[in-house]
mmCIF file of C-alpha atoms in Angstrom:
data_model
loop_
_atom_site.group_PDB
_atom_site.id
_atom_site.type_symbol
_atom_site.label_atom_id
_atom_site.label_comp_id
_atom_site.label_asym_id
_atom_site.label_seq_id
_atom_site.Cartn_x
_atom_site.Cartn_y
_atom_site.Cartn_z
ATOM 1 C CA UNK V 39 -6.720 -94.444 -78.873
ATOM 2 C CA UNK V 40 -9.818 -96.455 -79.583
ATOM 3 C CA UNK V 41 -12.409 -96.089 -76.843
ATOM 4 C CA UNK V 42 -14.280 -99.214 -75.839
ATOM 5 C CA UNK V 43 -17.564 -99.440 -73.988
ATOM 6 C CA UNK V 44 -18.646 -102.518 -72.071
ATOM 7 C CA UNK V 45 -21.278 -103.200 -69.417
ATOM 8 C CA UNK V 46 -19.815 -102.666 -65.967
ATOM 9 C CA UNK V 47 -21.216 -105.883 -64.551
ATOM 10 C CA UNK V 48 -23.163 -109.009 -65.462
ATOM 11 C CA UNK V 49 -24.639 -111.886 -63.515
ATOM 12 C CA UNK V 50 -25.175 -115.441 -64.697
ATOM 13 C CA UNK V 51 -25.685 -118.957 -63.400
ATOM 14 C CA UNK V 52 -23.646 -122.070 -63.807
ATOM 15 C CA UNK V 53 -24.226 -123.842 -67.099
ATOM 16 C CA UNK V 54 -25.563 -120.800 -68.925
ATOM 17 C CA UNK V 55 -24.028 -119.112 -71.953
ATOM 18 C CA UNK V 56 -22.770 -115.605 -71.318
ATOM 19 C CA UNK V 57 -22.406 -112.967 -74.015
ATOM 20 C CA UNK V 58 -20.498 -109.765 -73.304
ATOM 21 C CA UNK V 59 -20.679 -107.066 -75.949
ATOM 22 C CA UNK V 60 -18.104 -104.339 -76.449
ATOM 23 C CA UNK V 61 -18.536 -101.224 -78.567
ATOM 24 C CA UNK V 62 -15.509 -99.760 -80.368
ATOM 25 C CA UNK V 63 -16.823 -97.223 -82.865
ATOM 26 C CA UNK V 64 -13.442 -95.766 -83.904
ATOM 27 C CA UNK V 65 -11.602 -99.011 -84.480
ATOM 28 C CA UNK V 66 -8.730 -98.615 -86.947
ATOM 29 C CA UNK V 67 -8.548 -100.603 -90.171
ATOM 30 C CA UNK V 68 -5.642 -102.744 -89.005
ATOM 31 C CA UNK V 69 -6.794 -103.235 -85.416
ATOM 32 C CA UNK V 70 -7.438 -106.642 -83.968
ATOM 33 C CA UNK V 71 -9.926 -107.019 -81.115
ATOM 34 C CA UNK V 72 -8.562 -108.775 -78.069
ATOM 35 C CA UNK V 73 -10.273 -110.004 -74.921
ATOM 36 C CA UNK V 74 -8.622 -110.631 -71.585
ATOM 37 C CA UNK V 75 -9.773 -112.238 -68.338
ATOM 38 C CA UNK V 76 -8.540 -111.141 -64.941
ATOM 39 C CA UNK V 77 -8.958 -112.722 -61.530
ATOM 40 C CA UNK V 78 -8.393 -110.669 -58.357
ATOM 41 C CA UNK V 79 -4.738 -109.902 -57.640
ATOM 42 C CA UNK V 80 -3.567 -111.621 -60.822
ATOM 43 C CA UNK V 81 -2.420 -110.319 -64.170
ATOM 44 C CA UNK V 82 -4.862 -110.316 -67.100
ATOM 45 C CA UNK V 83 -4.890 -113.454 -69.201
ATOM 46 C CA UNK V 84 -5.432 -113.517 -72.962
ATOM 47 C CA UNK V 85 -8.667 -115.236 -73.959
ATOM 48 C CA UNK V 86 -9.250 -114.681 -77.649
ATOM 49 C CA UNK V 87 -8.472 -112.348 -80.504
ATOM 50 C CA UNK V 88 -10.121 -111.664 -83.830
ATOM 51 C CA UNK V 89 -10.273 -109.347 -86.804
ATOM 52 C CA UNK V 90 -13.622 -110.132 -88.408
ATOM 53 C CA UNK V 91 -16.520 -112.630 -88.489
ATOM 54 C CA UNK V 92 -16.134 -115.412 -85.940
ATOM 55 C CA UNK V 93 -13.246 -116.892 -84.032
ATOM 56 C CA UNK V 94 -13.514 -119.873 -81.721
ATOM 57 C CA UNK V 95 -11.032 -121.541 -79.402
ATOM 58 C CA UNK V 96 -11.301 -124.010 -76.549
ATOM 59 C CA UNK V 97 -12.355 -121.292 -74.125
ATOM 60 C CA UNK V 98 -14.634 -118.866 -75.955
ATOM 61 C CA UNK V 99 -16.016 -117.553 -79.210
ATOM 62 C CA UNK V 100 -15.706 -114.046 -80.559
ATOM 63 C CA UNK V 101 -18.291 -112.610 -82.924
ATOM 64 C CA UNK V 102 -17.433 -109.516 -84.964
ATOM 65 C CA UNK V 103 -19.983 -107.958 -87.342
ATOM 66 C CA UNK V 104 -19.013 -106.675 -90.764
ATOM 67 C CA UNK V 105 -18.666 -103.043 -89.648
ATOM 68 C CA UNK V 106 -16.360 -104.127 -86.780
ATOM 69 C CA UNK V 107 -17.747 -101.410 -84.520
ATOM 70 C CA UNK V 108 -18.598 -103.941 -81.865
ATOM 71 C CA UNK V 109 -17.691 -107.438 -80.786
ATOM 72 C CA UNK V 110 -19.273 -110.077 -78.577
ATOM 73 C CA UNK V 111 -17.403 -112.479 -76.364
ATOM 74 C CA UNK V 112 -19.357 -115.680 -75.838
ATOM 75 C CA UNK V 113 -18.567 -118.003 -72.936
ATOM 76 C CA UNK V 114 -20.379 -121.334 -73.254
ATOM 77 C CA UNK V 115 -21.699 -123.078 -70.147
ATOM 78 C CA UNK V 116 -20.004 -120.901 -67.544
ATOM 79 C CA UNK V 117 -18.881 -122.252 -64.191
ATOM 80 C CA UNK V 118 -18.113 -120.568 -60.882
ATOM 81 C CA UNK V 119 -14.463 -120.338 -61.925
ATOM 82 C CA UNK V 120 -15.431 -117.998 -64.779
ATOM 83 C CA UNK V 121 -16.217 -115.282 -62.232
ATOM 84 C CA UNK V 122 -13.740 -112.581 -63.230
ATOM 85 C CA UNK V 123 -13.368 -109.231 -64.952
ATOM 86 C CA UNK V 124 -13.363 -109.325 -68.751
ATOM 87 C CA UNK V 125 -11.693 -106.624 -70.803
ATOM 88 C CA UNK V 126 -12.149 -105.767 -74.460
ATOM 89 C CA UNK V 127 -9.112 -104.105 -76.026
ATOM 90 C CA UNK V 128 -8.671 -102.296 -79.301
ATOM 91 C CA UNK V 129 -5.326 -100.555 -79.955
ATOM 92 C CA UNK V 130 -6.837 -97.781 -82.050
ATOM 93 C CA UNK V 131 -3.705 -97.462 -84.132
ATOM 94 C CA UNK V 132 -1.588 -96.567 -81.112
ATOM 95 C CA UNK V 133 0.014 -100.005 -80.804
ATOM 96 C CA UNK V 134 -0.682 -99.783 -77.073
ATOM 97 C CA UNK V 135 -3.473 -102.005 -75.759
ATOM 98 C CA UNK V 136 -5.591 -99.760 -73.545
ATOM 99 C CA UNK V 137 -7.769 -101.223 -70.845
ATOM 100 C CA UNK V 138 -11.101 -99.788 -69.795
ATOM 101 C CA UNK V 139 -12.852 -100.772 -66.565
ATOM 102 C CA UNK V 140 -13.962 -104.081 -68.002
ATOM 103 C CA UNK V 141 -17.042 -106.166 -67.260
ATOM 104 C CA UNK V 142 -17.269 -107.856 -63.885
ATOM 105 C CA UNK V 143 -18.954 -111.219 -64.426
ATOM 106 C CA UNK V 144 -20.361 -113.028 -61.420
ATOM 107 C CA UNK V 145 -21.456 -116.622 -61.899
ATOM 108 C CA UNK V 146 -23.901 -117.902 -59.300
ATOM 109 C CA UNK V 147 -24.433 -121.547 -58.293
ATOM 110 C CA UNK M 158 8.786 -122.417 -70.448
ATOM 111 C CA UNK M 159 8.565 -119.768 -67.745
ATOM 112 C CA UNK M 160 6.094 -117.038 -68.367
ATOM 113 C CA UNK M 161 6.502 -113.447 -67.266
ATOM 114 C CA UNK M 162 7.972 -113.261 -63.777
ATOM 115 C CA UNK M 163 7.884 -110.258 -61.484
ATOM 116 C CA UNK M 164 9.517 -109.430 -58.175
ATOM 117 C CA UNK M 165 8.832 -108.690 -55.442
ATOM 118 C CA UNK M 166 5.253 -109.904 -55.189
ATOM 119 C CA UNK M 167 4.401 -107.599 -52.311
ATOM 120 C CA UNK M 168 6.121 -104.645 -50.717
ATOM 121 C CA UNK M 169 5.367 -101.810 -48.351
ATOM 122 C CA UNK M 170 6.977 -98.390 -48.548
ATOM 123 C CA UNK M 171 6.436 -95.026 -46.901
ATOM 124 C CA UNK M 172 5.748 -91.719 -48.611
ATOM 125 C CA UNK M 173 8.800 -90.143 -50.180
ATOM 126 C CA UNK M 174 10.695 -93.391 -50.575
ATOM 127 C CA UNK M 175 11.795 -94.935 -53.842
ATOM 128 C CA UNK M 176 10.939 -98.385 -55.189
ATOM 129 C CA UNK M 177 12.286 -100.654 -57.916
ATOM 130 C CA UNK M 178 10.213 -103.418 -59.424
ATOM 131 C CA UNK M 179 11.631 -106.103 -61.678
ATOM 132 C CA UNK M 180 10.322 -108.106 -64.592
ATOM 133 C CA UNK M 181 11.620 -110.978 -66.696
ATOM 134 C CA UNK M 182 9.701 -111.390 -69.936
ATOM 135 C CA UNK M 183 8.481 -114.625 -71.415
ATOM 136 C CA UNK M 184 11.135 -116.482 -73.360
ATOM 137 C CA UNK M 185 11.397 -115.153 -76.895
ATOM 138 C CA UNK M 186 9.748 -111.826 -76.077
ATOM 139 C CA UNK M 187 11.684 -108.606 -76.525
ATOM 140 C CA UNK M 188 9.078 -105.939 -75.801
ATOM 141 C CA UNK M 189 8.096 -105.149 -72.229
ATOM 142 C CA UNK M 190 5.291 -102.902 -70.996
ATOM 143 C CA UNK M 191 4.396 -101.757 -67.529
ATOM 144 C CA UNK M 192 0.892 -101.090 -66.245
ATOM 145 C CA UNK M 193 -0.472 -99.672 -63.005
ATOM 146 C CA UNK M 194 -3.736 -101.068 -61.704
ATOM 147 C CA UNK M 195 -5.494 -99.325 -58.848
ATOM 148 C CA UNK M 196 -8.158 -101.190 -56.921
ATOM 149 C CA UNK M 197 -11.344 -101.562 -58.964
ATOM 150 C CA UNK M 198 -9.826 -100.076 -62.113
ATOM 151 C CA UNK M 199 -8.440 -101.487 -65.310
ATOM 152 C CA UNK M 200 -4.681 -101.532 -65.877
ATOM 153 C CA UNK M 201 -3.279 -98.160 -66.958
ATOM 154 C CA UNK M 202 -0.359 -98.087 -69.396
ATOM 155 C CA UNK M 203 2.839 -96.570 -67.991
ATOM 156 C CA UNK M 204 5.435 -97.204 -70.710
ATOM 157 C CA UNK M 205 6.814 -99.726 -73.122
ATOM 158 C CA UNK M 206 10.426 -100.732 -73.755
ATOM 159 C CA UNK M 207 11.976 -102.232 -76.842
ATOM 160 C CA UNK M 208 15.677 -102.513 -77.703
ATOM 161 C CA UNK M 209 16.516 -100.972 -74.329
ATOM 162 C CA UNK M 210 14.689 -97.755 -75.106
ATOM 163 C CA UNK M 211 11.394 -96.304 -73.946
ATOM 164 C CA UNK M 212 9.200 -96.347 -77.043
ATOM 165 C CA UNK M 213 5.792 -95.289 -75.788
ATOM 166 C CA UNK M 214 4.695 -93.576 -72.608
ATOM 167 C CA UNK M 215 1.341 -93.122 -70.981
ATOM 168 C CA UNK M 216 0.157 -90.227 -68.852
ATOM 169 C CA UNK M 217 2.480 -90.748 -65.895
ATOM 170 C CA UNK M 218 4.844 -88.200 -64.281
ATOM 171 C CA UNK M 219 8.611 -88.335 -64.548
ATOM 172 C CA UNK M 220 8.751 -89.945 -61.099
ATOM 173 C CA UNK M 221 8.047 -93.138 -63.015
ATOM 174 C CA UNK M 222 11.072 -94.318 -64.943
ATOM 175 C CA UNK M 223 12.249 -97.569 -66.358
ATOM 176 C CA UNK M 224 15.016 -99.517 -67.890
ATOM 177 C CA UNK M 225 15.422 -102.505 -70.157
ATOM 178 C CA UNK M 226 18.534 -104.664 -70.097
ATOM 179 C CA UNK M 227 20.222 -106.501 -72.969
ATOM 180 C CA UNK M 228 18.560 -109.750 -71.860
ATOM 181 C CA UNK M 229 15.165 -107.983 -72.289
ATOM 182 C CA UNK M 230 14.392 -107.911 -68.576
ATOM 183 C CA UNK M 231 13.113 -104.635 -67.236
ATOM 184 C CA UNK M 232 12.827 -102.475 -64.147
ATOM 185 C CA UNK M 233 10.270 -99.939 -63.098
ATOM 186 C CA UNK M 234 11.421 -97.219 -60.712
ATOM 187 C CA UNK M 235 9.146 -94.887 -58.836
ATOM 188 C CA UNK M 236 10.629 -91.975 -56.900
ATOM 189 C CA UNK M 237 9.114 -89.797 -54.191
ATOM 190 C CA UNK M 238 6.301 -92.224 -53.529
ATOM 191 C CA UNK M 239 2.818 -90.887 -52.895
ATOM 192 C CA UNK M 240 -0.081 -92.603 -51.207
ATOM 193 C CA UNK M 241 -1.799 -92.697 -54.605
ATOM 194 C CA UNK M 242 0.986 -94.866 -56.007
ATOM 195 C CA UNK M 243 -0.407 -97.796 -54.051
ATOM 196 C CA UNK M 244 -1.457 -100.291 -56.718
ATOM 197 C CA UNK M 245 -0.771 -103.554 -58.466
ATOM 198 C CA UNK M 246 2.047 -103.045 -60.956
ATOM 199 C CA UNK M 247 1.875 -105.364 -63.916
ATOM 200 C CA UNK M 248 4.549 -106.244 -66.397
ATOM 201 C CA UNK M 249 3.574 -107.565 -69.813
ATOM 202 C CA UNK M 250 5.690 -108.894 -72.638
ATOM 203 C CA UNK M 251 5.199 -109.769 -76.276
ATOM 204 C CA UNK M 252 7.334 -110.478 -79.298
ATOM 205 C CA UNK M 253 7.921 -107.630 -81.727
ATOM 206 C CA UNK M 254 5.199 -106.829 -84.313
ATOM 207 C CA UNK M 255 2.646 -107.101 -85.638
ATOM 208 C CA UNK M 256 1.701 -104.545 -82.967
ATOM 209 C CA UNK M 257 -1.987 -104.291 -83.755
ATOM 210 C CA UNK M 258 -2.651 -107.851 -82.719
ATOM 211 C CA UNK M 259 -2.328 -106.695 -79.133
ATOM 212 C CA UNK M 260 -1.690 -110.035 -77.460
ATOM 213 C CA UNK M 261 0.217 -109.500 -74.248
ATOM 214 C CA UNK M 262 1.466 -111.950 -71.657
ATOM 215 C CA UNK M 263 1.193 -110.615 -68.120
ATOM 216 C CA UNK M 264 2.996 -111.442 -64.935
ATOM 217 C CA UNK M 265 1.213 -111.832 -61.621
ATOM 218 C CA UNK M 266 2.145 -108.314 -60.583
ATOM 219 C CA UNK M 267 3.852 -106.555 -57.701
ATOM 220 C CA UNK M 268 1.501 -105.228 -55.043
ATOM 221 C CA UNK M 269 2.866 -101.917 -53.734
ATOM 222 C CA UNK M 270 1.435 -100.344 -50.605
ATOM 223 C CA UNK M 271 2.519 -96.824 -49.699
ATOM 224 C CA UNK M 272 1.907 -95.762 -46.109
#
């Protein structure tokens, strides 16, 4: 299983851009990198997924360097409702998405 | 289109009892996984079902068992409940491969409290 490392917590303010970086040194060749968002007492929700370079959707952007050993989730202009836990997942060839402890993001007014 | 639905949403059991949790996957999805999430932790993989068989299993004892039905719905059974089994149990579904894309659709979970 691929091990991922993320900061345990981050703080931001409304309107700022937030970047959360995840390290995944033993990512497998065929692995995609997936990010999820989870609010308290709810199931995780898919945010974005990528394989290399940059992916953007209506919610976030995902930046993946050429060596793919890390990835950065970018949330533009966060609001209070973006306060949640964010997980970076890499299957590591096991076909089973494995969650770490995630990054707890708190957005302040 | 209904997403992943789980029942019950909350339940309370006592030590030693047995519990069954149910999950209906998102329409068009045939693979179902179960996760256990303790307070303050990330979801931990229990097992995954495809074509009515357990295909992958995480590091959980045999007290945790499951089943998948022909309509792709699934059950999670936990026997001889322990206090440490108190958690949010999440069901996730996805269509069959490519597996390495990892996109899962989660239900809202079943909150189990063991007293």
